[in-house]
Every structure is written in structure tokens, then in C-alpha cells.
mmCIF file of C-alpha atoms in Angstrom:
data_model
loop_
_atom_site.group_PDB
_atom_site.id
_atom_site.type_symbol
_atom_site.label_atom_id
_atom_site.label_comp_id
_atom_site.label_asym_id
_atom_site.label_seq_id
_atom_site.Cartn_x
_atom_site.Cartn_y
_atom_site.Cartn_z
ATOM 1 C CA ASP A 96 -159.315 -100.441 321.437
ATOM 2 C CA GLN A 97 -159.638 -102.737 324.451
ATOM 3 C CA GLN A 98 -157.790 -100.655 327.023
ATOM 4 C CA VAL A 99 -160.883 -100.399 329.235
ATOM 5 C CA LYS A 100 -163.269 -103.315 329.453
ATOM 6 C CA GLN A 101 -166.550 -103.902 331.180
ATOM 7 C CA ASN A 102 -167.163 -107.581 330.715
ATOM 8 C CA SER A 103 -170.726 -107.663 331.976
ATOM 9 C CA PRO A 104 -173.156 -106.083 329.518
ATOM 10 C CA SER A 105 -175.970 -106.202 332.058
ATOM 11 C CA LEU A 106 -176.708 -106.666 335.731
ATOM 12 C CA SER A 107 -180.012 -107.101 337.534
ATOM 13 C CA VAL A 108 -180.383 -106.650 341.295
ATOM 14 C CA GLN A 109 -183.192 -106.337 343.770
ATOM 15 C CA GLU A 110 -183.974 -102.992 345.345
ATOM 16 C CA GLY A 111 -182.100 -102.568 348.610
ATOM 17 C CA ARG A 112 -179.343 -105.005 347.685
ATOM 18 C CA ILE A 113 -175.798 -104.180 346.604
ATOM 19 C CA SER A 114 -174.910 -103.599 342.961
ATOM 20 C CA ILE A 115 -171.316 -104.294 341.958
ATOM 21 C CA LEU A 116 -170.130 -103.154 338.565
ATOM 22 C CA ASN A 117 -166.708 -104.164 337.373
ATOM 23 C CA CYS A 118 -164.117 -102.702 335.043
ATOM 24 C CA ASP A 119 -160.686 -103.885 333.895
ATOM 25 C CA TYR A 120 -157.964 -101.896 332.193
ATOM 26 C CA THR A 121 -154.675 -102.711 330.545
ATOM 27 C CA ASN A 122 -152.714 -99.459 330.496
ATOM 28 C CA SER A 123 -150.739 -98.930 333.710
ATOM 29 C CA MET A 124 -150.256 -95.266 332.750
ATOM 30 C CA PHE A 125 -153.884 -94.415 333.492
ATOM 31 C CA ASP A 126 -153.859 -92.131 336.534
ATOM 32 C CA TYR A 127 -157.490 -91.283 337.114
ATOM 33 C CA PHE A 128 -160.642 -93.335 336.791
ATOM 34 C CA LEU A 129 -164.254 -92.257 336.603
ATOM 35 C CA TRP A 130 -167.712 -93.759 336.596
ATOM 36 C CA TYR A 131 -170.489 -92.184 334.594
ATOM 37 C CA LYS A 132 -174.170 -92.990 334.595
ATOM 38 C CA LYS A 133 -176.245 -92.605 331.456
ATOM 39 C CA TYR A 134 -180.001 -92.568 331.012
ATOM 40 C CA PRO A 135 -181.554 -92.971 327.543
ATOM 41 C CA ALA A 136 -181.496 -89.775 325.469
ATOM 42 C CA GLU A 137 -179.135 -88.090 327.933
ATOM 43 C CA GLY A 138 -175.397 -87.656 328.065
ATOM 44 C CA PRO A 139 -173.085 -89.412 330.523
ATOM 45 C CA THR A 140 -173.424 -87.937 334.013
ATOM 46 C CA PHE A 141 -170.387 -87.961 336.262
ATOM 47 C CA LEU A 142 -170.904 -90.168 339.301
ATOM 48 C CA ILE A 143 -167.657 -90.764 341.173
ATOM 49 C CA SER A 144 -163.937 -90.940 340.507
ATOM 50 C CA ILE A 145 -160.714 -92.212 341.999
ATOM 51 C CA SER A 146 -157.093 -91.271 341.619
ATOM 52 C CA SER A 147 -154.558 -93.999 340.978
ATOM 53 C CA ILE A 148 -152.862 -93.166 344.287
ATOM 54 C CA LYS A 149 -155.927 -94.280 346.226
ATOM 55 C CA ASP A 150 -157.676 -97.604 346.567
ATOM 56 C CA LYS A 151 -161.098 -96.449 347.674
ATOM 57 C CA ASN A 152 -163.338 -93.447 347.314
ATOM 58 C CA GLU A 153 -166.783 -93.154 348.814
ATOM 59 C CA ASP A 154 -169.650 -90.768 348.138
ATOM 60 C CA GLY A 155 -172.918 -91.593 349.815
ATOM 61 C CA ARG A 156 -174.292 -94.841 348.429
ATOM 62 C CA PHE A 157 -171.484 -95.074 345.869
ATOM 63 C CA THR A 158 -168.021 -96.473 346.496
ATOM 64 C CA VAL A 159 -165.312 -97.071 343.949
ATOM 65 C CA PHE A 160 -162.504 -99.517 344.640
ATOM 66 C CA LEU A 161 -159.243 -99.616 342.728
ATOM 67 C CA ASN A 162 -156.893 -102.599 342.638
ATOM 68 C CA LYS A 163 -153.878 -101.396 340.713
ATOM 69 C CA SER A 164 -152.006 -104.685 340.796
ATOM 70 C CA ALA A 165 -154.963 -106.395 339.179
ATOM 71 C CA LYS A 166 -155.771 -103.387 336.967
ATOM 72 C CA HIS A 167 -159.324 -103.626 338.166
ATOM 73 C CA LEU A 168 -161.861 -101.234 339.546
ATOM 74 C CA SER A 169 -165.377 -101.688 340.768
ATOM 75 C CA LEU A 170 -168.343 -99.542 341.642
ATOM 76 C CA HIS A 171 -170.494 -100.541 344.587
ATOM 77 C CA ILE A 172 -173.970 -99.112 345.008
ATOM 78 C CA VAL A 173 -175.639 -99.838 348.302
ATOM 79 C CA PRO A 174 -178.499 -99.875 348.823
ATOM 80 C CA SER A 175 -179.571 -100.035 345.190
ATOM 81 C CA GLN A 176 -182.659 -98.071 344.194
ATOM 82 C CA PRO A 177 -184.908 -98.346 341.117
ATOM 83 C CA GLY A 178 -183.722 -94.881 340.053
ATOM 84 C CA ASP A 179 -180.213 -96.289 339.738
ATOM 85 C CA SER A 180 -181.339 -98.253 336.680
ATOM 86 C CA ALA A 181 -179.152 -96.910 333.861
ATOM 87 C CA VAL A 182 -176.071 -97.678 331.804
ATOM 88 C CA TYR A 183 -172.846 -97.288 333.792
ATOM 89 C CA PHE A 184 -169.609 -96.451 332.025
ATOM 90 C CA CYS A 185 -166.160 -96.869 333.434
ATOM 91 C CA ALA A 186 -163.596 -94.434 332.018
ATOM 92 C CA ALA A 187 -159.876 -93.916 332.432
ATOM 93 C CA ARG A 188 -157.926 -90.761 331.800
ATOM 94 C CA HIS A 189 -155.115 -91.015 329.313
ATOM 95 C CA GLY A 190 -152.407 -88.422 328.880
ATOM 96 C CA SER A 191 -150.480 -86.002 330.987
ATOM 97 C CA GLY A 192 -151.990 -83.493 333.346
ATOM 98 C CA ASN A 193 -155.573 -83.141 334.405
ATOM 99 C CA THR A 194 -157.019 -82.694 330.952
ATOM 100 C CA GLY A 195 -156.261 -85.882 329.082
ATOM 101 C CA LYS A 196 -158.812 -87.730 327.005
ATOM 102 C CA LEU A 197 -161.072 -90.350 328.518
ATOM 103 C CA ILE A 198 -161.062 -93.962 327.369
ATOM 104 C CA PHE A 199 -164.433 -95.599 327.963
ATOM 105 C CA GLY A 200 -165.565 -99.126 328.589
ATOM 106 C CA GLN A 201 -168.515 -100.593 326.748
ATOM 107 C CA GLY A 202 -170.938 -99.935 329.573
ATOM 108 C CA THR A 203 -173.010 -102.137 331.869
ATOM 109 C CA THR A 204 -176.781 -101.819 331.976
ATOM 110 C CA LEU A 205 -177.991 -101.985 335.547
ATOM 111 C CA GLN A 206 -181.590 -102.861 336.301
ATOM 112 C CA VAL A 207 -182.785 -102.462 339.868
ATOM 113 C CA LYS A 208 -186.047 -104.255 340.437
ATOM 114 C CA PRO A 209 -188.525 -102.917 343.004
ATOM 115 C CA GLU B 270 -176.278 -76.856 338.539
ATOM 116 C CA PRO B 271 -174.332 -75.619 335.497
ATOM 117 C CA GLU B 272 -174.505 -77.921 332.516
ATOM 118 C CA VAL B 273 -173.179 -78.413 329.020
ATOM 119 C CA THR B 274 -175.833 -77.767 326.387
ATOM 120 C CA GLN B 275 -175.809 -79.094 322.844
ATOM 121 C CA THR B 276 -177.868 -78.178 319.803
ATOM 122 C CA PRO B 277 -179.554 -79.556 317.850
ATOM 123 C CA SER B 278 -180.622 -82.707 319.661
ATOM 124 C CA HIS B 279 -181.097 -84.467 316.324
ATOM 125 C CA GLN B 280 -179.643 -83.569 312.943
ATOM 126 C CA VAL B 281 -180.558 -85.343 309.729
ATOM 127 C CA THR B 282 -178.336 -84.591 306.739
ATOM 128 C CA GLN B 283 -177.793 -85.897 303.257
ATOM 129 C CA MET B 284 -174.509 -87.637 302.608
ATOM 130 C CA GLY B 285 -171.924 -85.232 301.284
ATOM 131 C CA GLN B 286 -173.349 -82.221 303.076
ATOM 132 C CA GLU B 287 -171.647 -80.252 305.812
ATOM 133 C CA VAL B 288 -172.958 -80.150 309.369
ATOM 134 C CA ILE B 289 -172.123 -78.013 312.359
ATOM 135 C CA LEU B 290 -172.806 -79.323 315.827
ATOM 136 C CA ARG B 291 -172.975 -76.744 318.552
ATOM 137 C CA CYS B 292 -172.087 -76.830 322.210
ATOM 138 C CA VAL B 293 -172.148 -74.342 325.039
ATOM 139 C CA PRO B 294 -169.698 -75.577 327.683
ATOM 140 C CA ILE B 295 -169.993 -74.757 331.376
ATOM 141 C CA SER B 296 -169.134 -71.089 331.664
ATOM 142 C CA ASN B 297 -165.955 -71.193 333.763
ATOM 143 C CA HIS B 298 -164.528 -74.240 332.027
ATOM 144 C CA LEU B 299 -161.480 -73.902 329.832
ATOM 145 C CA TYR B 300 -161.039 -77.361 328.340
ATOM 146 C CA PHE B 301 -163.411 -78.691 325.731
ATOM 147 C CA TYR B 302 -163.866 -82.070 324.136
ATOM 148 C CA TRP B 303 -165.849 -83.887 321.499
ATOM 149 C CA TYR B 304 -166.632 -87.582 321.731
ATOM 150 C CA ARG B 305 -168.877 -89.759 319.647
ATOM 151 C CA GLN B 306 -170.716 -93.021 320.107
ATOM 152 C CA ILE B 307 -171.688 -95.068 317.104
ATOM 153 C CA LEU B 308 -174.727 -97.225 317.820
ATOM 154 C CA GLY B 309 -173.701 -100.314 319.756
ATOM 155 C CA GLN B 310 -170.113 -99.170 320.212
ATOM 156 C CA LYS B 311 -168.066 -97.436 322.881
ATOM 157 C CA VAL B 312 -167.929 -93.732 323.500
ATOM 158 C CA GLU B 313 -164.744 -92.669 321.710
ATOM 159 C CA PHE B 314 -162.633 -89.541 321.931
ATOM 160 C CA LEU B 315 -162.404 -87.234 318.937
ATOM 161 C CA VAL B 316 -160.617 -84.052 319.977
ATOM 162 C CA SER B 317 -159.681 -81.824 322.882
ATOM 163 C CA PHE B 318 -159.352 -78.052 322.713
ATOM 164 C CA TYR B 319 -157.765 -75.453 324.953
ATOM 165 C CA ASN B 320 -156.748 -71.849 324.521
ATOM 166 C CA ASN B 321 -158.101 -71.769 320.973
ATOM 167 C CA GLU B 322 -155.995 -74.687 319.896
ATOM 168 C CA ILE B 323 -156.431 -78.391 319.476
ATOM 169 C CA SER B 324 -154.640 -80.136 322.340
ATOM 170 C CA GLU B 325 -155.055 -83.674 321.111
ATOM 171 C CA LYS B 326 -156.980 -85.453 318.382
ATOM 172 C CA SER B 327 -157.717 -89.067 317.602
ATOM 173 C CA GLU B 328 -157.139 -90.916 314.357
ATOM 174 C CA ILE B 329 -160.819 -90.441 313.611
ATOM 175 C CA PHE B 330 -160.424 -86.660 313.611
ATOM 176 C CA ASP B 331 -159.066 -86.250 310.108
ATOM 177 C CA ASP B 332 -159.309 -83.337 307.672
ATOM 178 C CA GLN B 333 -163.048 -83.883 307.400
ATOM 179 C CA PHE B 334 -163.453 -82.545 310.931
ATOM 180 C CA SER B 335 -162.726 -79.180 312.475
ATOM 181 C CA VAL B 336 -163.482 -77.439 315.751
ATOM 182 C CA GLU B 337 -163.850 -73.815 316.593
ATOM 183 C CA ARG B 338 -164.657 -71.540 319.473
ATOM 184 C CA PRO B 339 -166.207 -68.688 317.519
ATOM 185 C CA ASP B 340 -167.050 -66.593 320.564
ATOM 186 C CA GLY B 341 -166.780 -66.702 324.329
ATOM 187 C CA SER B 342 -169.477 -69.283 324.841
ATOM 188 C CA ASN B 343 -169.860 -71.627 321.871
ATOM 189 C CA PHE B 344 -167.737 -74.584 320.835
ATOM 190 C CA THR B 345 -168.515 -76.169 317.481
ATOM 191 C CA LEU B 346 -167.692 -79.332 315.594
ATOM 192 C CA LYS B 347 -167.877 -79.097 311.813
ATOM 193 C CA ILE B 348 -168.017 -82.196 309.670
ATOM 194 C CA ARG B 349 -167.453 -81.605 305.982
ATOM 195 C CA SER B 350 -168.675 -83.904 303.235
ATOM 196 C CA THR B 351 -170.483 -86.235 305.609
ATOM 197 C CA LYS B 352 -170.433 -89.980 305.102
ATOM 198 C CA LEU B 353 -172.860 -92.669 306.178
ATOM 199 C CA GLU B 354 -170.402 -93.860 308.815
ATOM 200 C CA ASP B 355 -170.484 -90.446 310.490
ATOM 201 C CA SER B 356 -173.912 -91.323 311.840
ATOM 202 C CA ALA B 357 -173.524 -91.381 315.627
ATOM 203 C CA MET B 358 -174.262 -89.577 318.872
ATOM 204 C CA TYR B 359 -171.839 -86.713 319.300
ATOM 205 C CA PHE B 360 -171.127 -85.590 322.839
ATOM 206 C CA CYS B 361 -169.493 -82.360 323.889
ATOM 207 C CA ALA B 362 -167.734 -82.217 327.248
ATOM 208 C CA SER B 363 -165.916 -79.589 329.278
ATOM 209 C CA SER B 364 -163.774 -79.400 332.374
ATOM 210 C CA ASP B 365 -162.139 -76.670 334.414
ATOM 211 C CA GLY B 366 -158.776 -78.426 334.237
ATOM 212 C CA GLY B 367 -158.386 -78.520 338.007
ATOM 213 C CA TYR B 368 -156.691 -81.388 339.791
ATOM 214 C CA ASN B 369 -158.633 -84.545 339.063
ATOM 215 C CA GLN B 370 -161.744 -82.701 338.021
ATOM 216 C CA PRO B 371 -164.135 -84.681 335.827
ATOM 217 C CA GLN B 372 -165.303 -83.878 332.360
ATOM 218 C CA HIS B 373 -168.972 -82.945 332.214
ATOM 219 C CA PHE B 374 -170.991 -84.037 329.215
ATOM 220 C CA GLY B 375 -173.891 -82.609 327.303
ATOM 221 C CA ASP B 376 -176.887 -84.679 326.228
ATOM 222 C CA GLY B 377 -175.496 -85.144 322.755
ATOM 223 C CA THR B 378 -176.554 -84.564 319.168
ATOM 224 C CA ARG B 379 -177.818 -87.535 317.243
ATOM 225 C CA LEU B 380 -176.444 -87.190 313.713
ATOM 226 C CA SER B 381 -178.156 -89.233 311.038
ATOM 227 C CA ILE B 382 -176.621 -89.280 307.564
ATOM 228 C CA LEU B 383 -178.927 -90.419 304.788
#
């Protein structure tokens, strides 16, 4: 199942700089996209989301951009902090209504160096 | 902040035995989900549940699996006659079903089949 892809398995950035995590999808029927952060031995924690009718959503240091024509979304973290070091999953909602299943990407491991 | 809780955190079982994984969703949530993540693979959807019925299930969720909400707070996943390939992290999630509300995940149960 390659409907949601995160092509970069890992990313390393310096503290204070911008982190950009990317995600591509193939199904144009996805209507809602989410980013989750996951620390070892914990479950995915919801970070930020975006509806398919928008192209940007911002929450503090986190901004998600959606390019529907390219079927691409990205998560920007600025400034990056060492505590942001985690695995980041992109997910897309599949199905009708607000309760459809989530399709996940493979995850990108972000390391923020002090 | 309300959270989804899962027990046990780690379950070791002999192949062929039955296991029950337990979840307490967030109290005002009405939609419940099970996902799993086999080591090194994506998080994948198993089943969604609403109003005491399965809403959707994946191809993985065959007759070996069942879900139940035995009371007002617990949501369980039963796996009968476990196989080696059932070894994975199992995540429970819940949502309130509101417009573009995210699913919130528990910390998972690591299931090891010997």
C-alpha cells in the first residue's frame, strides 16, 4: 500500500533552524491530512492537521502546507528544538465523513542537534 | 489532558493461544479504532467501531480477530489462535467524530508471539 509516502527515512537539523518534512500521496479522494509525532515506546501523538480545502495551517512553531495539484504536503518546524527529535508520521483520512480510517506514511526520523 | 490508555504494555503469548488487548478510549469519544505496526513497517488500519458495530475493517481483520465494547469504558481486540506474524505493536485510537477532529492514540501493546 503506497498511497501515502514519506521518501526521507531520516532528517538531521541544527537547533534553531527549520525542519521540513515531506509527504506525497496518490489518492485524490483523501480529504484530511494529519501529522503525528512518535517517541519511542509511546503511541503517535497528534500534532497538526489540514483539510483538503486549505493550503496552509499554522499552530505555533508548526505549519503544514498542502499542494493538492502535486499531491504533496509538508510540515515545517521553526525554530527546531532538541525536544522535537522523534519519528514524524504523515497520515491521510480515507472514507466518507469525519471518521474514516487513516492511511500512514512510513515515517521520518527527525534529529535536532543542540 | 484526556488520553487513550492501553493494557498490557507488553504481552507475550504462545502461538495458537488467544489474547485480548484492552483499551480505554477518551471518555466522550464515540469512534474507536485498532491499528497495528509490524516492526519496520507502516502503521496499518485494522478496524473501526461505532455504536457497537464494526464500521469498517481491513483485509487483515479476518475471522481470527474480533472487537468488543463490553461496558461503557473498555474497547477490546481479541485475537484467536495467534500466529507468529501477529507479533506487532497494536494501537488503539478514538475520536469524537466531530468535523475534522483527529484520532488520538494510546501508547500501544507490544504483542510477542513465541
